[in-house]
Coordinates of C-alpha atoms in Angstrom, one line a residue:
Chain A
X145 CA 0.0 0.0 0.0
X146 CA 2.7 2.3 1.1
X147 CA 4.7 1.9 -2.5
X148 CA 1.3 2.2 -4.3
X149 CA 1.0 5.6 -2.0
X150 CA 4.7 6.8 -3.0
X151 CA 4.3 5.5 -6.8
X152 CA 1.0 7.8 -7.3
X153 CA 2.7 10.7 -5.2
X154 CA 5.9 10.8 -7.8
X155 CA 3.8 10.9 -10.3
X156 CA 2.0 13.6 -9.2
X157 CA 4.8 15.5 -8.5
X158 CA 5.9 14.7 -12.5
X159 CA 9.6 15.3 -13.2
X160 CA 12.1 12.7 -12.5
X161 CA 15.2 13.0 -9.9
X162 CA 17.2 13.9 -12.7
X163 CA 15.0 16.6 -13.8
X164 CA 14.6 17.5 -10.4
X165 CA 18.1 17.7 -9.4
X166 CA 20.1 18.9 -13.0
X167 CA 19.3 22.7 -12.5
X168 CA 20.8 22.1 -9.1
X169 CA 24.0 20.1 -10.0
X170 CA 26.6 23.3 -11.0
X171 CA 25.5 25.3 -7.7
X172 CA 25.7 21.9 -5.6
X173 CA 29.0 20.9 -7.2
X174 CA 30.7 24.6 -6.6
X175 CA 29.2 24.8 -3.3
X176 CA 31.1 21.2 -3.0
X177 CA 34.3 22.2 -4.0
X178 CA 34.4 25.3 -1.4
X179 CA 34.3 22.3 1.5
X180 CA 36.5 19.7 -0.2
X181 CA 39.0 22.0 -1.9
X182 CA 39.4 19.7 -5.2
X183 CA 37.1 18.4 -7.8
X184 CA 37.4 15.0 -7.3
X185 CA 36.5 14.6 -3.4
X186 CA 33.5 17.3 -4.6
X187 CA 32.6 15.2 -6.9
X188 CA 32.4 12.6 -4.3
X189 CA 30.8 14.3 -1.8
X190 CA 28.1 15.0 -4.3
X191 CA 27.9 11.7 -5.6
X192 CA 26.9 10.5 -2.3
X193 CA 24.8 13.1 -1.5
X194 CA 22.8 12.5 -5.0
X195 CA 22.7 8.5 -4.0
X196 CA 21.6 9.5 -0.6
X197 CA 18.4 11.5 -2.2
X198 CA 17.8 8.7 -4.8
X199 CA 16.3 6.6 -1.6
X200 CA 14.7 9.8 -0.3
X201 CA 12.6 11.3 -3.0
X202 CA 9.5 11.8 -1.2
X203 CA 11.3 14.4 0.5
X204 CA 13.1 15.9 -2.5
X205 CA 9.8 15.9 -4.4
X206 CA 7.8 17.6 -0.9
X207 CA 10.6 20.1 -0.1
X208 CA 9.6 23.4 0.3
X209 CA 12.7 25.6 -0.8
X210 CA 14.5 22.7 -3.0
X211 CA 17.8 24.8 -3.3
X212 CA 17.5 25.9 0.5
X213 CA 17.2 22.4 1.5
X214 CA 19.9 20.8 -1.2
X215 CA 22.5 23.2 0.3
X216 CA 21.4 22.1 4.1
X217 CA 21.9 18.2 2.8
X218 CA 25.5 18.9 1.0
X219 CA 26.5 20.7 3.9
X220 CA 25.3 17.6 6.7
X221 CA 26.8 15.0 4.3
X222 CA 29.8 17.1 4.0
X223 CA 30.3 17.5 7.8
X224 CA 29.0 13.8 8.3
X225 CA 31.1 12.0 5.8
X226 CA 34.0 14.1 5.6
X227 CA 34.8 14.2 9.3
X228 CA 36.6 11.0 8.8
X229 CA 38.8 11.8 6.1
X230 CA 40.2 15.5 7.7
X231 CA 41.5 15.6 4.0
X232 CA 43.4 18.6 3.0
X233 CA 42.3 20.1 -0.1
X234 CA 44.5 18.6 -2.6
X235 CA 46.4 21.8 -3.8
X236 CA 48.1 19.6 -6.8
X237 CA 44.4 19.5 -8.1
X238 CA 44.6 23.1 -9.6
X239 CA 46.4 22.1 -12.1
X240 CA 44.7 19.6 -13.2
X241 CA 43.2 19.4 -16.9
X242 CA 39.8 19.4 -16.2
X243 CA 40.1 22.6 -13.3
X244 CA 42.7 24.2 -15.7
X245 CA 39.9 24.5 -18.5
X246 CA 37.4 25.5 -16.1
X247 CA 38.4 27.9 -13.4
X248 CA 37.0 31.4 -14.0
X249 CA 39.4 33.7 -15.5
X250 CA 42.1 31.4 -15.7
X251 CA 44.1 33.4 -18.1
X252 CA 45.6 35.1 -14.8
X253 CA 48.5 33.7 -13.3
X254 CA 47.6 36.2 -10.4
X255 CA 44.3 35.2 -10.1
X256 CA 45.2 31.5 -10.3
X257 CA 47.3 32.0 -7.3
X258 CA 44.8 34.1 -4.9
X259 CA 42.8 31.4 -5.9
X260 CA 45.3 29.2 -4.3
X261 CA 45.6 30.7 -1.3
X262 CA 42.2 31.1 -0.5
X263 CA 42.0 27.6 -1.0
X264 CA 44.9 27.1 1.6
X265 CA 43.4 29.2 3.6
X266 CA 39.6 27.7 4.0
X267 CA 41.6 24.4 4.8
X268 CA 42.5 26.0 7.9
X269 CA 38.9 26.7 9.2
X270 CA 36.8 24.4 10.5
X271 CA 33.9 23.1 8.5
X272 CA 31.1 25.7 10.0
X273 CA 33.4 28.5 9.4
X274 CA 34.4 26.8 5.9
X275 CA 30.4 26.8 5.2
X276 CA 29.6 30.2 6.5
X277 CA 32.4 32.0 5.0
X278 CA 32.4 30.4 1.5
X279 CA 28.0 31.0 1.3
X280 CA 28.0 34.5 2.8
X281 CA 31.4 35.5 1.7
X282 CA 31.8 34.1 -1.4
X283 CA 28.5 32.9 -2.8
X284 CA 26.8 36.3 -0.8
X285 CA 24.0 34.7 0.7
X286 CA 22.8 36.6 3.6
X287 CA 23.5 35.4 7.2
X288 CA 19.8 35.4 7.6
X289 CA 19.0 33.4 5.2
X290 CA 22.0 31.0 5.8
X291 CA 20.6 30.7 9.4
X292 CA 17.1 30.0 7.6
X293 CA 18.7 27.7 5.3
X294 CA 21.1 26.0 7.9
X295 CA 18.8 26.2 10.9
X296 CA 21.8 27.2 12.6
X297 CA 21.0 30.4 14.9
X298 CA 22.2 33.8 13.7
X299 CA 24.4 34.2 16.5
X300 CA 26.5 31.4 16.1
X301 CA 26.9 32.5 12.6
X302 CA 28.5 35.2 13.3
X303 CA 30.5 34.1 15.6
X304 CA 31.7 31.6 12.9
X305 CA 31.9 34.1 10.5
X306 CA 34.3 36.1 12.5
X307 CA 37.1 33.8 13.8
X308 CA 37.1 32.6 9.9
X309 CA 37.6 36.0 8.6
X310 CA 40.4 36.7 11.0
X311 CA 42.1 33.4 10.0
X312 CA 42.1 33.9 6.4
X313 CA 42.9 37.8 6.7
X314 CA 46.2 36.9 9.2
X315 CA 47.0 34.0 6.0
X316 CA 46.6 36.7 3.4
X317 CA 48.7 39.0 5.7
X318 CA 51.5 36.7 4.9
X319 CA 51.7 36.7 1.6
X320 CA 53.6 38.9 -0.3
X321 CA 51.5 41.7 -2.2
X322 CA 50.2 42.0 -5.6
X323 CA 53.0 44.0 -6.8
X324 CA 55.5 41.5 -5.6
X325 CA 53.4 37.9 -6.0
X326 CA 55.8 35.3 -6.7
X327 CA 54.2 33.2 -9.4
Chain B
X135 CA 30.0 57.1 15.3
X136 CA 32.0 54.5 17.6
X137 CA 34.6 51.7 16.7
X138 CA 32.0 48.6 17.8
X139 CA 29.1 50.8 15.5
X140 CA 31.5 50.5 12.6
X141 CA 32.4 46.8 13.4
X142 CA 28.9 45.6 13.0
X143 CA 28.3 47.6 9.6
X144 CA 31.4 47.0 7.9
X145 CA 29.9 44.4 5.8
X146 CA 27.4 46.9 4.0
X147 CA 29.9 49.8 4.3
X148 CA 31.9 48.0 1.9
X149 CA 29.5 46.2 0.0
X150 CA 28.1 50.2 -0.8
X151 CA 24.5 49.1 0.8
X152 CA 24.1 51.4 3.6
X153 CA 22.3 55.2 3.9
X154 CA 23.7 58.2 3.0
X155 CA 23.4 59.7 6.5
X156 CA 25.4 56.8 7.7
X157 CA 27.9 56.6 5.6
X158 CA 28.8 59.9 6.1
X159 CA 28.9 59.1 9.6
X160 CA 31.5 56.6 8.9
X161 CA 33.5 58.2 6.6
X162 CA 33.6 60.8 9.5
X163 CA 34.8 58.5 11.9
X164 CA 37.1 57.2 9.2
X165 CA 39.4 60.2 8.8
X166 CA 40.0 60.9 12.8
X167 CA 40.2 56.7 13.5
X168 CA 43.6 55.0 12.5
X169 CA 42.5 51.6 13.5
X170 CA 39.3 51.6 12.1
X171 CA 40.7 52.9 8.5
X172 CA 43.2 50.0 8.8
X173 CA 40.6 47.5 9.4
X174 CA 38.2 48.9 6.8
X175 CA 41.5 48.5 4.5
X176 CA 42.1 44.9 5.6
X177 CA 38.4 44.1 4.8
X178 CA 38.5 45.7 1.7
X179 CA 41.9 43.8 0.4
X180 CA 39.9 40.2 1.8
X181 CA 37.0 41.0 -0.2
X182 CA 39.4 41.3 -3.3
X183 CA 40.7 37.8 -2.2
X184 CA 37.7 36.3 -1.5
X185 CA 36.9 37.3 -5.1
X186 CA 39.4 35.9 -6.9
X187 CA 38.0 32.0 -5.5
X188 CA 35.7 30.8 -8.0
X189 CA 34.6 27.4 -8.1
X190 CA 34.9 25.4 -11.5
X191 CA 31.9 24.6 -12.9
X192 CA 30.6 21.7 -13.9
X193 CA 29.9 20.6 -17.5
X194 CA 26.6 18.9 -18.2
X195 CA 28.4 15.5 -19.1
X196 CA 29.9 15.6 -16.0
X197 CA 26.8 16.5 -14.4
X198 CA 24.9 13.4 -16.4
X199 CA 27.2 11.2 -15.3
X200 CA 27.2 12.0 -11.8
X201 CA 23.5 11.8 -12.0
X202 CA 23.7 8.4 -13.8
X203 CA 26.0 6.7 -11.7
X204 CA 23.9 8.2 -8.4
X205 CA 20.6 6.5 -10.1
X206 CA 22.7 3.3 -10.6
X207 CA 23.7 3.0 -7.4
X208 CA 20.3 4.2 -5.2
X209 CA 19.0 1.7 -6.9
X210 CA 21.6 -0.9 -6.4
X211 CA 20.9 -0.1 -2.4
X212 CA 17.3 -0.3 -2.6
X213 CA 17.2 -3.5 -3.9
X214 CA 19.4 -4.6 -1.7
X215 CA 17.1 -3.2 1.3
X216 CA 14.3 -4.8 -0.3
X217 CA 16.5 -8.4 -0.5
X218 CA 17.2 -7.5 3.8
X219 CA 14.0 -6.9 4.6
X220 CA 12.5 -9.8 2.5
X221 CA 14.6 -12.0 3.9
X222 CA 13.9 -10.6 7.4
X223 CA 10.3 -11.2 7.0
X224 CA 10.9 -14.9 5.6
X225 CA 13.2 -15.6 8.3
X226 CA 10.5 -14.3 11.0
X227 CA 7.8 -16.0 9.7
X228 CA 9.6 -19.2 9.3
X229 CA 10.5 -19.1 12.9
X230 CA 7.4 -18.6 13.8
X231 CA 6.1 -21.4 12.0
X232 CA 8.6 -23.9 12.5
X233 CA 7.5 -25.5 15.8
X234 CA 9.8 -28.5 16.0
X235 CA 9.2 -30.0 19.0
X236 CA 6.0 -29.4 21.5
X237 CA 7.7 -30.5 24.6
X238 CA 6.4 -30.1 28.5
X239 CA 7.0 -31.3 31.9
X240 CA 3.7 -32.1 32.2
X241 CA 3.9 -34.6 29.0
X242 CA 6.9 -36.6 31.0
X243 CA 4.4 -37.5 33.9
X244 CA 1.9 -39.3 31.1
X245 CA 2.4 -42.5 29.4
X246 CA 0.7 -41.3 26.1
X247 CA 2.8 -40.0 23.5
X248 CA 3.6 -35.8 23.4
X249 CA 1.6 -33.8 21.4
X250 CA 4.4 -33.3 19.3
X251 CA 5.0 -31.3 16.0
X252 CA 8.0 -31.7 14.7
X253 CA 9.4 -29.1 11.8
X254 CA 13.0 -28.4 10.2
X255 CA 13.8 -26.5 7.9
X256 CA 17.2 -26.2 5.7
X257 CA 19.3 -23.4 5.5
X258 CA 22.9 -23.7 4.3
X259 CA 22.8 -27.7 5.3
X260 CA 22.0 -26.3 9.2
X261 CA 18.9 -28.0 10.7
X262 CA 17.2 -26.3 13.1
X263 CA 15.8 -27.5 15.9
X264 CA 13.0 -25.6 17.8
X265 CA 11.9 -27.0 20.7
X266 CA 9.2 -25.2 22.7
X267 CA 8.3 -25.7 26.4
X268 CA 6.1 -24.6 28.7
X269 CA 8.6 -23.8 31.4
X270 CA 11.9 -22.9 31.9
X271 CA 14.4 -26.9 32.4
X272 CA 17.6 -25.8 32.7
X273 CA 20.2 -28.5 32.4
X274 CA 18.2 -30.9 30.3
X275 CA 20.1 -33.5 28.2
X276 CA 19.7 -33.4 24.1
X277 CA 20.3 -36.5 23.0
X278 CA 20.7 -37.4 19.1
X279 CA 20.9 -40.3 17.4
X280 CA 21.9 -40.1 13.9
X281 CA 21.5 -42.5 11.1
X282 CA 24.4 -43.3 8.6
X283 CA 23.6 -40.7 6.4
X284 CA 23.5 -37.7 8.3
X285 CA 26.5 -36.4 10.6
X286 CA 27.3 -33.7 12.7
X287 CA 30.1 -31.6 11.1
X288 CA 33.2 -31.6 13.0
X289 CA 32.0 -34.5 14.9
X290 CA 31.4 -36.5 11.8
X291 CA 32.7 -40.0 13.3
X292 CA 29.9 -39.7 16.4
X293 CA 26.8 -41.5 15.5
X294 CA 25.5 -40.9 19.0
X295 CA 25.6 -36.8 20.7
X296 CA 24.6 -35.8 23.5
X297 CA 24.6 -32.6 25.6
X298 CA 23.3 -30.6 28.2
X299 CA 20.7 -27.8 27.3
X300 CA 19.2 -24.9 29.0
X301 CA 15.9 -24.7 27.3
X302 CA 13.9 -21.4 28.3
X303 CA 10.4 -21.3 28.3
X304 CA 9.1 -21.0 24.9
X305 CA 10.6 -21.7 21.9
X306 CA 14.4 -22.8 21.8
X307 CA 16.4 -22.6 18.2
X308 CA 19.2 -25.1 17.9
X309 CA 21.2 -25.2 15.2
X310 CA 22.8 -28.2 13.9
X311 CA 25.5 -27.8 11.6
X312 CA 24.7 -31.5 9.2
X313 CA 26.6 -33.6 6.7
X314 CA 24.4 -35.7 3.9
X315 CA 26.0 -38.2 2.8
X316 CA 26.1 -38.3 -0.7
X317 CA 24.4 -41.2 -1.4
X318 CA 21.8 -40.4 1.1
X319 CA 19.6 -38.3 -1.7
X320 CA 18.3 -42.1 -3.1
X321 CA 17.1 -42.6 0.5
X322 CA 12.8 -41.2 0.4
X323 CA 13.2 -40.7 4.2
X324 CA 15.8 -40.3 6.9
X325 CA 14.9 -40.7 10.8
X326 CA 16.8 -39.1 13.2
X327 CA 16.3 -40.3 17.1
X328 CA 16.1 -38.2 19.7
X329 CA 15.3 -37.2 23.5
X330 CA 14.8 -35.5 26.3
X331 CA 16.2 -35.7 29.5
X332 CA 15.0 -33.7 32.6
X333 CA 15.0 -34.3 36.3
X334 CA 15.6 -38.2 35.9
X335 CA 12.4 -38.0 33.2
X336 CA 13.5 -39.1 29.6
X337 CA 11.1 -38.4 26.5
X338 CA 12.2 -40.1 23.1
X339 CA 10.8 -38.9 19.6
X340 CA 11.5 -39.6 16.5
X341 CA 12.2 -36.7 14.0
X342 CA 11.3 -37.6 10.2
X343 CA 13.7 -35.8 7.7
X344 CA 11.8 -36.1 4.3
X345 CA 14.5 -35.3 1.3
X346 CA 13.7 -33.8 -2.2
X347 CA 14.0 -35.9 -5.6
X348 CA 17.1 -36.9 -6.0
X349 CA 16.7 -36.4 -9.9
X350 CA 16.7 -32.2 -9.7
X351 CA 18.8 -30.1 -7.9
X352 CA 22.1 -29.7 -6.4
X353 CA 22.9 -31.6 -3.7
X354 CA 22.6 -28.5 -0.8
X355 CA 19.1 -28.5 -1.9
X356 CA 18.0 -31.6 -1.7
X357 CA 17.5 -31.4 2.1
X358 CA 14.2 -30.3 2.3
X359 CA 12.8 -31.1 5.4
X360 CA 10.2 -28.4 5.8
X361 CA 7.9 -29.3 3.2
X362 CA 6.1 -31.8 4.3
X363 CA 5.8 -30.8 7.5
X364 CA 5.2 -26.8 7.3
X365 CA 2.4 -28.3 5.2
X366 CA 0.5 -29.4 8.4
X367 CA 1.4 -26.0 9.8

């Protein structure tokens, strides 16, 4: 009864989980990349995620704010699955073939390497700051809405927010400046 | 304006989404406050980093793969929930079916036969024996005797076994790991002899172990016990 329940529900709700989920894949695989530092372990990360949801689509198909509630799941699997590993980001992954032909604006050594040591530097937060700095600072969600979207509370946020800025800004701090970047 | 005012609107101050009036008020502060034009400065120059990070994107082939392989594979685990949970049930249901032995204190006082029920069932050449009694007879002596054909693994040159059982009231599951003999698929029926021994009371019984045709099947299969007597279940 309860599969005849779920089969009539998926069809009501008409698209498939690919349909459902393609629109989503870029923003989930960048969002990704900004917790695992290379495109292969974001890759993985979003393959499981994507495996996880296969078994769970009455939720993905009932979910109220789909993108809201895809960045909650990336970031739980991320801080579930990933706590084990306490993998570096892979730094040798930048110049890889696939992220060489990809990266924004990669005709810019100087970009390339800021790009590098931002990187570096998110590997030195942990994964709360990592999220809230890379959505609000980065990606420019709000910390309202991350604190809707995370159901974390605003003042913690901040608070994570903070002590992440200040790491990153004392790791730009040591590195020489534009006019003398060693490339 | 004060230092902790600026502090908590730096973000818009920078980002350009604040009021006139207030921005004024900063820039005010800004030009009398060292330490506050030094931090603005460092925010500014981590903005321009921050900037700099963008994620690759991914392609759409990549994107259909990924999807593929994650459609593959949640289906891959679903089945093999489904296959668990089946196998849960079966395995529930059989054990609630297969009553092997109906066995009582109060049956050792009488002279007329138990009301026994006797059931096994095959599962990776393990019988299982499930003996069910109305009280608890701790310390009770299993004893087995086995005909030619069948053996105890391990034990294989014992024809006669015996042991001391705690049997708990209700049903007890024993498992007997078993060796067929390979000619013992041309035998119809095997009888294996057995009893109970409690508080200087013994019980004997006499366990039927019905085999499949010897014509079909491999040879772990053809030790089919339950059949004929779930049927009376």
């Amino acid at each position: 009864m309860t599969q005849v329940v779920s089969f009539f529900k998926r069809q009501s709700s008409g698209d498939s989980f690919e349909e459902v989920l393609a629109p989503h894949m870029n923003s989930l695989f960048k969002q990704a990349y900004q917790y695992t530092g290379n495109t292969q372990d974001a890759e993985d990360l979003l393959q499981d995620l994507l495996v996880e949801l296969y078994q769970k689509q009455d939720k993905l198909h009932t979910a109220k704010s789909l993108r809201a509630w895809l960045m909650r799941c990336l970031y739980n699997r991320f801080v579930d699955g990933y706590r084990k590993k306490k993998s570096a980001p892979n730094f040798d992954s930048l110049h890889d073939e696939y992220l060489a032909n990809k990266l924004p604006n990669d005709d810019s050594p100087e970009t390339s390497y800021w790009h590098k040591q931002v990187l570096a530097g998110l590997s030195l937060l942990s994964r709360e700051q990592r999220m809230v700095v890379c959505l609000h600072d980065i990606e420019g969600h709000t910390l309202a809405e991350l604190s809707d979207i995370m159901k974390i509370p605003l003042g913690t946020l901040k608070s994570h927010l903070f002590r992440g800025r200040r790491i990153l800004q004392d790791r730009f701090k040591l590195q020489p400046f534009d006019d003398c970047v060693r490339l | 304006m004060k230092c902790n005012e600026l502090n908590n609107l730096i973000d818009d101050y920078i980002a350009g989404q604040i009021e006139a009036g207030v921005e004024k008020q900063i820039s005010d502060h800004l030009t009398v406050c060292i330490d506050c034009r030094e931090r603005v400065r460092q925010y500014k120059e981590y903005f321009v980093r921050m900037a700099t990070f963008n994620a690759p994107n991914l392609d759409s082939g990549r994107s259909a793969r990924i999807l593929r392989l994650a459609v593959e594979e949640g289906e891959k685990r679903i089945a093999a929930k489904k296959h668990k949970l089946s196998f849960m049930r079966g395995f529930a249901a059989a054990s609630i079916l297969a009553v092997a032995l109906l066995f009582g204190v109060n049956t050792l006082n009488t002279s007329n036969p138990p009301s026994e029920i006797v059931s096994m069932y095959d599962w990776e050449r393990d019988i299982s024996l499930v003996i069910h009694v109305p009280n608890d007879m701790d310390g009770a002596l299993l004893v087995l005797d086995l005909p030619d054909d069948i053996s105890i693994r391990g034990l294989e040159y014992l024809a006669h076994i015996e042991w001391p059982v705690d049997l708990k009231k209700g049903s007890n599951v024993i498992t007997l790991p078993i060796n067929i003999e390979p000619y013992a698929e041309y035998a119809e029926q095997l009888t294996l002899a057995a009893s109970i021994e409690y508080k200087d009371k013994k019980r004997d019984f006499m366990l039927d172990i019905s085999l499949a045709s010897p014509q079909t099947g491999k040879h772990s299969q053809l030790f089919d016990a339950s059949a004929a007597l779930f049927n009376n279940v």
